[in-house]
Structure formats: C-alpha cells, structure tokens
PDB file of C-alpha atoms in Angstrom:
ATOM      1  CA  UNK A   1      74.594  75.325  77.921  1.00 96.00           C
ATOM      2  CA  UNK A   2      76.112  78.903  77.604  1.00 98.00           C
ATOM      3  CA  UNK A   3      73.700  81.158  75.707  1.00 98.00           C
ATOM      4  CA  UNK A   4      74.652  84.906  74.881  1.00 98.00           C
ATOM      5  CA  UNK A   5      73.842  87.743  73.050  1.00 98.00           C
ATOM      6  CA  UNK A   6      75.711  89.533  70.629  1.00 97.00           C
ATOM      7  CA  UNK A   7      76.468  92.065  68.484  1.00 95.00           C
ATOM      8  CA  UNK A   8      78.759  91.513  65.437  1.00 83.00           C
ATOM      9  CA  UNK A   9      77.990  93.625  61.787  1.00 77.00           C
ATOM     10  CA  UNK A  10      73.974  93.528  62.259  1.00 79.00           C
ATOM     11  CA  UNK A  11      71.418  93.450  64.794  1.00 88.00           C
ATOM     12  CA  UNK A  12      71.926  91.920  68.481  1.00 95.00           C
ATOM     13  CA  UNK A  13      71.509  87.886  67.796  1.00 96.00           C
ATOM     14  CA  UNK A  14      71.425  85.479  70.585  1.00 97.00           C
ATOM     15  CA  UNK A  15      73.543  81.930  70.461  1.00 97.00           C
ATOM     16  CA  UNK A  16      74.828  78.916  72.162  1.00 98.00           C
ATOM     17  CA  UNK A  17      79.038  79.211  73.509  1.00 97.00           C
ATOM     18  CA  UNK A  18      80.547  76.088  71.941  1.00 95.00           C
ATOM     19  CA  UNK A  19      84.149  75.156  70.584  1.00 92.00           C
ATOM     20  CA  UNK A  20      84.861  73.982  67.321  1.00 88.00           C
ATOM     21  CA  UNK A  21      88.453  72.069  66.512  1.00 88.00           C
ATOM     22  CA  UNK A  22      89.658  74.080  69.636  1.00 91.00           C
ATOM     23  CA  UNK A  23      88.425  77.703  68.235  1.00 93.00           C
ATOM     24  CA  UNK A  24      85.814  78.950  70.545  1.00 95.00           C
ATOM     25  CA  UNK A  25      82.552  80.039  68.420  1.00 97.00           C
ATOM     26  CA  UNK A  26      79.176  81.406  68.686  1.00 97.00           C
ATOM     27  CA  UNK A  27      76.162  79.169  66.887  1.00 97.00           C
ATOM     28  CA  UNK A  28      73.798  81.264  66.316  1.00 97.00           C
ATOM     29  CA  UNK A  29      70.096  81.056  66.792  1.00 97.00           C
ATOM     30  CA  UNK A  30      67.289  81.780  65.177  1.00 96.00           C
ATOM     31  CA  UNK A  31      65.335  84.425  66.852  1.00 95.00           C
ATOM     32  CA  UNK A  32      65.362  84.570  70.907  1.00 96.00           C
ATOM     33  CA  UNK A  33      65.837  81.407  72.981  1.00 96.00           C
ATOM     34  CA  UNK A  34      63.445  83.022  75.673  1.00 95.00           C
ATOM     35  CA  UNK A  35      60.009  82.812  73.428  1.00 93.00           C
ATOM     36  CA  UNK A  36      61.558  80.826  70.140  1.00 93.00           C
ATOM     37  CA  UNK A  37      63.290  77.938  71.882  1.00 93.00           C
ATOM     38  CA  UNK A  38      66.537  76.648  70.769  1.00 94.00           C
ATOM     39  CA  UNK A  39      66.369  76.930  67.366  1.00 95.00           C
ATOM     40  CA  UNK A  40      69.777  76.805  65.324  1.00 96.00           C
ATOM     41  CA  UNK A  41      70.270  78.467  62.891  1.00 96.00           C
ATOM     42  CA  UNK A  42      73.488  76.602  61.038  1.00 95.00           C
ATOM     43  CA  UNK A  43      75.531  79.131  61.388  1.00 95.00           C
ATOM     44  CA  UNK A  44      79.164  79.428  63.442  1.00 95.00           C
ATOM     45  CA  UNK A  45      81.035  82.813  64.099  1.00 95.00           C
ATOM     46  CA  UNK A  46      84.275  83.005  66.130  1.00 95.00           C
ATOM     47  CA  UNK A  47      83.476  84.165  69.234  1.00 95.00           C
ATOM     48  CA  UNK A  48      86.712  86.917  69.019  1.00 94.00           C
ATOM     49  CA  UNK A  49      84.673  88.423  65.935  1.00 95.00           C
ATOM     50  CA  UNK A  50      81.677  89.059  68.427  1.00 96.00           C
ATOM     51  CA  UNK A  51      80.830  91.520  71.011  1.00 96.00           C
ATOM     52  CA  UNK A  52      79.132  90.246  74.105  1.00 98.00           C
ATOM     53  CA  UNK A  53      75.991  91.722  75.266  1.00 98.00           C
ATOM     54  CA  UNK A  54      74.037  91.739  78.256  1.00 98.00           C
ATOM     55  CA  UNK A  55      71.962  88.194  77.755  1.00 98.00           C
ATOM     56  CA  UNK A  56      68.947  89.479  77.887  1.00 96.00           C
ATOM     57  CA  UNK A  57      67.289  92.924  78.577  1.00 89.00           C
ATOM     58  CA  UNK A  58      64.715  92.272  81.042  1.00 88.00           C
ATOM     59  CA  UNK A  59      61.175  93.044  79.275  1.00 84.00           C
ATOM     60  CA  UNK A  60      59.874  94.390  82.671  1.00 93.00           C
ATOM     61  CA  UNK A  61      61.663  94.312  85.561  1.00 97.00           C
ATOM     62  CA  UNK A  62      64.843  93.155  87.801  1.00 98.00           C
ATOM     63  CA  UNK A  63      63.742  92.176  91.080  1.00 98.00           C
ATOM     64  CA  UNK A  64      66.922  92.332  93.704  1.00 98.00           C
ATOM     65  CA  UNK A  65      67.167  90.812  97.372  1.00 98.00           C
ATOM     66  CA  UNK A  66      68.755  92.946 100.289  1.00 95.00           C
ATOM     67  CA  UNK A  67      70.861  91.664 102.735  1.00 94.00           C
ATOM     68  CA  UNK A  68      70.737  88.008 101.453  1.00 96.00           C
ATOM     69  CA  UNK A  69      74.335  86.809 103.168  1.00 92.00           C
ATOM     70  CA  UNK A  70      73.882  87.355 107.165  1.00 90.00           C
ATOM     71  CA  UNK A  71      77.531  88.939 106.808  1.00 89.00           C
ATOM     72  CA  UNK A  72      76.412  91.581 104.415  1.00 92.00           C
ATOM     73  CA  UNK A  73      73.610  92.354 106.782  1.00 87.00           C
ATOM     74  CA  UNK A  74      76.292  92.877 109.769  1.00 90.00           C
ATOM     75  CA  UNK A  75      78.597  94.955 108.004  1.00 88.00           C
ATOM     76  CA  UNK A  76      75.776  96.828 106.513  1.00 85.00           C
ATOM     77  CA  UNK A  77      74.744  97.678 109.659  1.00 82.00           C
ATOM     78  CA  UNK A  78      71.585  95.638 109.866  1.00 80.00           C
ATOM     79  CA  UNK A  79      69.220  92.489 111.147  1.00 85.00           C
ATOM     80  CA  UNK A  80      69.000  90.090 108.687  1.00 87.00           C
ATOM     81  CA  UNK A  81      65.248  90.135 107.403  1.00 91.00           C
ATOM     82  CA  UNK A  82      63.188  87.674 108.873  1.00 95.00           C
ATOM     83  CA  UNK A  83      61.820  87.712 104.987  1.00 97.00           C
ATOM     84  CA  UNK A  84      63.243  88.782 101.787  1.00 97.00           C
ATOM     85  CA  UNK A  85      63.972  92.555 101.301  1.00 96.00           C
ATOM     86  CA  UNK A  86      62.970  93.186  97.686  1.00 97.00           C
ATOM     87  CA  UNK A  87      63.413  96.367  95.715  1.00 97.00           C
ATOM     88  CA  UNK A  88      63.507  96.924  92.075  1.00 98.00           C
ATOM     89  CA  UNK A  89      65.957  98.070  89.762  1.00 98.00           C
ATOM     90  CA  UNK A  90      64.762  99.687  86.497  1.00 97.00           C
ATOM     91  CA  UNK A  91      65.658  97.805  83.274  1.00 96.00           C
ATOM     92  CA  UNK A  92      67.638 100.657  81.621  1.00 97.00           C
ATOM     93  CA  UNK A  93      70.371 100.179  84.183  1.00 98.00           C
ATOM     94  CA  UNK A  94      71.063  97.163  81.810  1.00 98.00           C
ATOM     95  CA  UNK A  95      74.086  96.799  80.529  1.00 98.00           C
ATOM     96  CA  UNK A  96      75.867  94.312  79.239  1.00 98.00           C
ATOM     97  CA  UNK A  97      80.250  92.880  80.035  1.00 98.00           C
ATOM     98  CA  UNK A  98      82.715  95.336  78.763  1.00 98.00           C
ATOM     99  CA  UNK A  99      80.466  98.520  78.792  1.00 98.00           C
ATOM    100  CA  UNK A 100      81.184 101.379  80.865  1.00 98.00           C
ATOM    101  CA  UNK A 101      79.560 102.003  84.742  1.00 98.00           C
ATOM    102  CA  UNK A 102      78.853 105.604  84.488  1.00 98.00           C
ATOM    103  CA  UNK A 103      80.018 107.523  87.781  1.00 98.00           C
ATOM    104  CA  UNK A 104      77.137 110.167  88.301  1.00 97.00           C
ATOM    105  CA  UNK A 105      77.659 113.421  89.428  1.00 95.00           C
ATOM    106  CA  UNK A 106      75.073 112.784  92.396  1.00 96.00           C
ATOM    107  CA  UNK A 107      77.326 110.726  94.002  1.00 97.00           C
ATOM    108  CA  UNK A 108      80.553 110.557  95.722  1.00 97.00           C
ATOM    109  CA  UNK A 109      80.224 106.894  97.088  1.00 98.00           C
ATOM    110  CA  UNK A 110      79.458 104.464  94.254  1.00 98.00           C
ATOM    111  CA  UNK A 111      79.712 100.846  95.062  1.00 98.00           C
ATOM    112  CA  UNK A 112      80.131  97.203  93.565  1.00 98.00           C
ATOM    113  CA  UNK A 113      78.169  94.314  94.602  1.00 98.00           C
ATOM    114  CA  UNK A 114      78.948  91.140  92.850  1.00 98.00           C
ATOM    115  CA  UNK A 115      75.881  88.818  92.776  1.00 98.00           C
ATOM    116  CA  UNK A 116      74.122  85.334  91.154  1.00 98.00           C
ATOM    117  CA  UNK A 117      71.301  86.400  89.108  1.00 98.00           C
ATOM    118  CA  UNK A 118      68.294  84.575  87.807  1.00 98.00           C
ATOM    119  CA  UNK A 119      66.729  84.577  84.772  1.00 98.00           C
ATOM    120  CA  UNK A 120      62.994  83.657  84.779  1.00 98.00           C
ATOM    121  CA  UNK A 121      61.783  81.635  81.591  1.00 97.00           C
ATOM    122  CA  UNK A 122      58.160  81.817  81.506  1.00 96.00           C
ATOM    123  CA  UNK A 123      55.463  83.737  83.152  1.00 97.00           C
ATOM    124  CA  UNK A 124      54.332  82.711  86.428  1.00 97.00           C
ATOM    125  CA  UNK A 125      52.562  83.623  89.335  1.00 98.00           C
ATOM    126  CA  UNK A 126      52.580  81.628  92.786  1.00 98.00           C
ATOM    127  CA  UNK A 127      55.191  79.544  92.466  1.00 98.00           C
ATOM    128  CA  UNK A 128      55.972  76.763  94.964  1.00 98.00           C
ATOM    129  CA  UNK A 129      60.052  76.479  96.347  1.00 98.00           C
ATOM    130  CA  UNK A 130      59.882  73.068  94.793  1.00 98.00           C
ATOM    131  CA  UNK A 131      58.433  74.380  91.659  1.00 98.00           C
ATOM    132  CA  UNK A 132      60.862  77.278  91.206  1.00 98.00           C
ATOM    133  CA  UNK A 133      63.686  75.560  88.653  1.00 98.00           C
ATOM    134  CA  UNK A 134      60.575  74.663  86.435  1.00 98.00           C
ATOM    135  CA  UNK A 135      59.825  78.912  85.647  1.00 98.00           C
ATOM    136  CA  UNK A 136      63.982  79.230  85.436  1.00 98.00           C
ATOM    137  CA  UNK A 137      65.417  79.684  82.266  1.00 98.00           C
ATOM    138  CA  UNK A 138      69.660  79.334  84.143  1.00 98.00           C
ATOM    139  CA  UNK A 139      71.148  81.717  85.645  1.00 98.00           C
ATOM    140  CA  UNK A 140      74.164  84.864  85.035  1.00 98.00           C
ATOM    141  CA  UNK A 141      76.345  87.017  86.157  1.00 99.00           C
ATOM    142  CA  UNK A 142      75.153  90.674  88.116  1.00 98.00           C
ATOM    143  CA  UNK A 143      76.791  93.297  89.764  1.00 98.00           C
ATOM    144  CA  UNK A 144      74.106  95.647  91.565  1.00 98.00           C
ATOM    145  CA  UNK A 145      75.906  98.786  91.637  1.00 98.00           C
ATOM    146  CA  UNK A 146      74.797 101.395  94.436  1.00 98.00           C
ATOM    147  CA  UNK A 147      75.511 104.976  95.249  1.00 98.00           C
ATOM    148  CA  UNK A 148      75.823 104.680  98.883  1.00 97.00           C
ATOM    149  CA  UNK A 149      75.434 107.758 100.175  1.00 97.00           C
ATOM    150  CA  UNK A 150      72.263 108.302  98.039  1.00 97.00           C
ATOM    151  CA  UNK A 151      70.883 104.955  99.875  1.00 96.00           C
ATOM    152  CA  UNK A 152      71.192 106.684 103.155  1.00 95.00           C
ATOM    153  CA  UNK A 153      70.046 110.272 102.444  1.00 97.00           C
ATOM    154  CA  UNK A 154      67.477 109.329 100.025  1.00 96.00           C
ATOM    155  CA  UNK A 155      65.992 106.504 102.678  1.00 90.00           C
ATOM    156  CA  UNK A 156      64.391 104.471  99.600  1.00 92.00           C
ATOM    157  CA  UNK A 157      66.131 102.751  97.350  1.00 95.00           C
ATOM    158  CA  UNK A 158      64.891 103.710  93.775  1.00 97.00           C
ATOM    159  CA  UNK A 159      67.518 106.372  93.253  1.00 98.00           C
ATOM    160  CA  UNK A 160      70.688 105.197  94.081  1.00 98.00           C
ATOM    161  CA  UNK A 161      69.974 101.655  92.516  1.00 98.00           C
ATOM    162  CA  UNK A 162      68.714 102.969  89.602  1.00 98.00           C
ATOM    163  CA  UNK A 163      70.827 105.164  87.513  1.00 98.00           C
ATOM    164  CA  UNK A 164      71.575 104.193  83.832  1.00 98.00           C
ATOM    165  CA  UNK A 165      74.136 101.371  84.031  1.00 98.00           C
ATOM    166  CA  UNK A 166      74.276 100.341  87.297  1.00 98.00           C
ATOM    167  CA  UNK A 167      73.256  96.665  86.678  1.00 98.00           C
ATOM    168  CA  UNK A 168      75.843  94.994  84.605  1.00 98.00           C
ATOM    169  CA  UNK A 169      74.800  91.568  83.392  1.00 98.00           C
ATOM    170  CA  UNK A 170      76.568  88.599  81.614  1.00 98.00           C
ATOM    171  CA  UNK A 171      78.343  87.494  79.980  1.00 98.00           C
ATOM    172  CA  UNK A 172      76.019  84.659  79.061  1.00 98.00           C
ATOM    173  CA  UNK A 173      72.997  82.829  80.902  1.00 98.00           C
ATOM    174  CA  UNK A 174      74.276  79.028  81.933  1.00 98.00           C
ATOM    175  CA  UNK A 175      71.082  76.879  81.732  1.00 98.00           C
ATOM    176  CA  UNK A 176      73.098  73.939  83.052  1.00 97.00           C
ATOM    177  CA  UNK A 177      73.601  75.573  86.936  1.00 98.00           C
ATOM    178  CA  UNK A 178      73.082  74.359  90.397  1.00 98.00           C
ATOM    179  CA  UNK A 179      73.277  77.442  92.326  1.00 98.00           C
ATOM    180  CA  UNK A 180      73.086  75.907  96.183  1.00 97.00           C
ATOM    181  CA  UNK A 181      76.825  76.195  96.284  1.00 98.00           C
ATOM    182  CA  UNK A 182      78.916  78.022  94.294  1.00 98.00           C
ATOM    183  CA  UNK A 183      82.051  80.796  95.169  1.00 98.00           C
ATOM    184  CA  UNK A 184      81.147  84.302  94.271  1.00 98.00           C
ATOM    185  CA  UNK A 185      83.926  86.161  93.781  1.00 98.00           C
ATOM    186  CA  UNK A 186      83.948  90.230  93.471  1.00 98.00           C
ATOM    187  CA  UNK A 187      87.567  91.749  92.429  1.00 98.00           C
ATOM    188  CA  UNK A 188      88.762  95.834  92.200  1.00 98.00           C
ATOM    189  CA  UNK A 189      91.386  96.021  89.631  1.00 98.00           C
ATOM    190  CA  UNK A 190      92.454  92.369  90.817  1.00 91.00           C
ATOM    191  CA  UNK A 191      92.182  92.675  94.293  1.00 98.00           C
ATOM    192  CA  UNK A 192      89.792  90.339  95.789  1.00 98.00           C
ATOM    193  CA  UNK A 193      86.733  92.357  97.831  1.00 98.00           C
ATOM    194  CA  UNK A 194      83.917  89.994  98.091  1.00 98.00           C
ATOM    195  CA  UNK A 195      84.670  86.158  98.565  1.00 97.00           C
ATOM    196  CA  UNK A 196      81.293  84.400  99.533  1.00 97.00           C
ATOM    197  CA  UNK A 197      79.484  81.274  98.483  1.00 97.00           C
ATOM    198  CA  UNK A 198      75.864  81.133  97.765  1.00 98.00           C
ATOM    199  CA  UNK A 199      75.555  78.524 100.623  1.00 97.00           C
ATOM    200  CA  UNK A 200      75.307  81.285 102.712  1.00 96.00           C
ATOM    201  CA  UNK A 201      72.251  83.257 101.122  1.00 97.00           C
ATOM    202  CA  UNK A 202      69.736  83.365 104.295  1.00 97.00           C
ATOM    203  CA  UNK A 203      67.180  82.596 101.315  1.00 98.00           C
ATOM    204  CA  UNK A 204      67.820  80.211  99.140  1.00 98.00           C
ATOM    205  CA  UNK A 205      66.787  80.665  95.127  1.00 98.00           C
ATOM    206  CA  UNK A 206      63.652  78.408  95.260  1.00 98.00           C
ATOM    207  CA  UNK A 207      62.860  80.598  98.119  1.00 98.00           C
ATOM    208  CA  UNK A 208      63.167  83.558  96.486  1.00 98.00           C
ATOM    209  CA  UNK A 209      61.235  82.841  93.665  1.00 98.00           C
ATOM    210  CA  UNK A 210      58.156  81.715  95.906  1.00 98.00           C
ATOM    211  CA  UNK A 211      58.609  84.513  97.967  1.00 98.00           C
ATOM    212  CA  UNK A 212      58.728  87.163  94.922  1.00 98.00           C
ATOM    213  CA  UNK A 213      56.093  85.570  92.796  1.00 98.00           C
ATOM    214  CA  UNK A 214      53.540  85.388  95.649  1.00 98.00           C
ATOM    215  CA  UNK A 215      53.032  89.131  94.996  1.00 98.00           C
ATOM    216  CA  UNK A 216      54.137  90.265  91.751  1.00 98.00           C
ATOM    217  CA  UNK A 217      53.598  87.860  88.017  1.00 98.00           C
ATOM    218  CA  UNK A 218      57.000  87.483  86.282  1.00 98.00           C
ATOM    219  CA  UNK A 219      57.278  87.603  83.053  1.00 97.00           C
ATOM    220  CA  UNK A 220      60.013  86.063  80.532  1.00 97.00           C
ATOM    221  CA  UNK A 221      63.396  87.631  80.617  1.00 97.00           C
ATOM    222  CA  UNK A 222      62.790  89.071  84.038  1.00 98.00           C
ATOM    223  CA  UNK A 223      66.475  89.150  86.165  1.00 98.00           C
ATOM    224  CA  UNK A 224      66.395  88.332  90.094  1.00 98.00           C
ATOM    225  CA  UNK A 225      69.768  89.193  91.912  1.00 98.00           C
ATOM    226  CA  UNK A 226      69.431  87.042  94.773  1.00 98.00           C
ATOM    227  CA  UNK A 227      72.047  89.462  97.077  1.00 97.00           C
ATOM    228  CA  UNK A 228      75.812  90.246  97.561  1.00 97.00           C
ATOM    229  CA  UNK A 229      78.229  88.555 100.116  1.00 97.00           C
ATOM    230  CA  UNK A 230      80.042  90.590 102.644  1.00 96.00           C
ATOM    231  CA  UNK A 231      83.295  93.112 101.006  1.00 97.00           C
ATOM    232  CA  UNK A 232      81.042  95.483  98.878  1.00 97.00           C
ATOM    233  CA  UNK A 233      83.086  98.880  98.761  1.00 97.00           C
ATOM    234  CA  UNK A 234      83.707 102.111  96.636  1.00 98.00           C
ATOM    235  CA  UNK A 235      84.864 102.147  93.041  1.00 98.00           C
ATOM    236  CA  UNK A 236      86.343 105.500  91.359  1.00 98.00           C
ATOM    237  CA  UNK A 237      86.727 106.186  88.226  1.00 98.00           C
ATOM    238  CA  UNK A 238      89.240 104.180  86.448  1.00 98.00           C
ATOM    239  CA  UNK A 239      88.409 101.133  87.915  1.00 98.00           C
ATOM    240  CA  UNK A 240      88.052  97.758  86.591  1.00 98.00           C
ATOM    241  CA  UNK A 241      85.119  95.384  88.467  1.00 98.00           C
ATOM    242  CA  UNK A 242      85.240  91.956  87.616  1.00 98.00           C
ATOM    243  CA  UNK A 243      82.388  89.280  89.236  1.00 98.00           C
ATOM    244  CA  UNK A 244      83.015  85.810  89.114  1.00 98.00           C
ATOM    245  CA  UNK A 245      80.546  82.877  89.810  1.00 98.00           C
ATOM    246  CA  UNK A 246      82.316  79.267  89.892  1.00 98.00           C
ATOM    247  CA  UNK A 247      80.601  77.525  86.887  1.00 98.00           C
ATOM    248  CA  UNK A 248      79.416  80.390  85.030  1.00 98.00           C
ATOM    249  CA  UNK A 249      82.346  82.678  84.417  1.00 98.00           C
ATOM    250  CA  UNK A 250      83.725  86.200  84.725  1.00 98.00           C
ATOM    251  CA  UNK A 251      81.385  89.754  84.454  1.00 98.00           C
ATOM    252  CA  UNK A 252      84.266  92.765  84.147  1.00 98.00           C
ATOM    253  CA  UNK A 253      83.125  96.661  83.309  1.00 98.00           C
ATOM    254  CA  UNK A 254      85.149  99.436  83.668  1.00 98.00           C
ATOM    255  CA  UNK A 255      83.813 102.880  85.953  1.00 98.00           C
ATOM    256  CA  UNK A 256      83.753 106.387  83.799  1.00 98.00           C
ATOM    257  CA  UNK A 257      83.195 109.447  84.559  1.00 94.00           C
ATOM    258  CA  UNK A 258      79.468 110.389  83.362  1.00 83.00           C
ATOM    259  CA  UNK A 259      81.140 113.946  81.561  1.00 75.00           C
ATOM    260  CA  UNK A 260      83.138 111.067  79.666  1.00 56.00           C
TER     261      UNK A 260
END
C-alpha cells in the first residue's frame, strides 16, 4: 500500500495511491495514518489534481547511518564501522518530491546521496533485529544531501547535513516492502551516479533499528536513512536529482540557488 501526503485546495491530507477505471487517484483518509489508522474517508481525487508532499514530517527526529555500503566507505576514504555511524539530521531539512534543494552560500561542494529510508510506526525503545518490522510503519524514498566541504572543515556533521532542505523525502511511504534486496538507483539530470542494492548495506534494517533504539526512544513518524551506495557527487544549480528504489518509485527535486 502506497500512502502519501498531499496538498490540493486545503490543508495537507494524507491517502492511499490506487487506480480507478485506469485513472490513477488519491483516496483520502481521515486524519493521519500514523496515530488514526487507515481510516477512509470515501472520498477519490485524481492524483494529477494533487501535489505530493513529503509523507510525513518527522515529529522529532531523522536518524541517518554513515558509511552503510563498504564501497561508499572506500571511496569516502574510510574503514567501514565495525558498528553503525549515526548522526542526526534536523527535521526542517524536510522536504517533500518536486520542491527545490536550496544551494547555500556556505558551500561550494553540495552533494546527492540517494538512500532507503524508514519510517518508524510506533514508539519504541530496545528493539530486538527480529522485532524491528513490528515498530515499522514501510518504508520511502531519501536523498541525504551534504555540503562536502563543510563535512571536512567543520569535522562534525550537524552543519553540513543540516541546512533547510537537504533531506528530500517521498513520494509516498510503501507499507508493502521487503527491503533486503532492492536496486537503489541515484541519477544527475539522467545520468546514472549511484547504482547499488541494499544487499550490500554492512547493516542490515533490523539491525539498524536494534542498534539505534538501544540508545535513543523513537517516536511515530521518525525517518531512518539507512546509508548511500558508492557514486555520491556534486550537484550545481540547475540540476535535476532523481532517487529511485525498485518497488517504491522515483524521488526527483531540482537544486536552486538560495538568493532564488
């Protein structure tokens, strides 16, 4: 099941992706999925009349996993982490398919990194590996953008994750999603960057989830990027991004100059 959020002539409304007589269309639901359940509200809007949103704004937190794909690591310039690198990303980097990645004037090395994300359903602390799929609500779309050169002079990671609109998510949460192996797929204005499968994360999502909820509770509507295959690179402004992870679908944004 493909559930989104939208905007159309009121108020951002979540709903399920369906198709009806061949017209793709949003049903929307009553109130969010994350704390009201699946509750349908009768009512069917074209999905062309719609604007996608990020699926959900993270109430607290995106949690993000460095050097996850042993390739990444080596072409980053690293040892793969004999346990998961976390950092955080603040929640107003948020944003949602088809809105802008602002370029910031800090910067002169701004790059993609096309990656699964998780969705966390319900709040939980301590979670078993073999536990983990019972606190996930499915899984999107996430692109953790990075100003590179900030990374390296800054030494932490807080600033050049961080700025407004450098995580990109959507362009709908998939609740029906094995993610052990599955291509992800990063392309610059077509061009294919990033080519990975999730197959080769060094830690798998149950993993992850144990690892991260050992220290820290999640809450509903938190976001974990689980890490970026090797091929991340510069965008400029101008450029188009797109992510794609087989059996969820296609995250694009577009990079602007911040004096835009």
């Amino acid at each position: 099941m493909r559930i989104a959020r939208f905007a159309g002539d009121d108020d951002p409304r979540f709903g399920v992706i369906g198709d009806d007589n061949g017209v793709p269309t949003i049903a929307v639901l009553n109130g969010d999925p994350l704390y009201a359940g699946l509750n349908l509200s009768g009512q069917k809007i074209p999905l062309a009349d719609v604007r996608l949103l990020a699926p959900v704004i993270p109430r607290s937190k995106v949690v993000c996993v460095g050097k996850n794909y042993a390739k990444h690591a080596a072409e980053m310039g690293g040892e793969v982490p004999t346990e998961p690198l976390i950092f955080l990303k603040p929640n107003t980097s948020v944003i949602g398919p088809g809105e802008p990645i602002f370029y910031p004037d800090q910067s002169r090395d701004v790059h993609y990194e096309g990656e699964l994300a998780v969705v966390i359903g319900r709040i939980c602390r301590d979670i078993s590996a073999a536990d983990a799929a019972k606190v996930i609500f499915g899984y999107t779309i996430g692109n953790d953008v990075t100003a590179r050169d900030l990374q390296a002079s800054d030494g932490q990671w807080a600033r050049a994750k961080g700025f407004d609109t450098f995580c990109p998510l959507g362009p709908w949460i998939e609740t029906d999603f094995d993610p052990a192996d599955v291509a992800v797929t990063t392309r610059l204005n077509d061009e294919i960057k990033q080519d990975g499968r999730t197959s080769d994360m060094v830690f798998s999502v149950p993993d992850i989830v144990e690892y991260v909820s050992s220290f820290m509770t999640l809450l509903p509507g938190d976001v974990i990027l689980t890490g970026t295959p090797e091929g991340v690179g510069p965008m400029q402004v101008g450029d188009d991004v797109s992510v794609s992870i087989e059996g969820i679908g296609t995250l694009t944004n577009s990079v602007v100059s911040r004096e835009q």
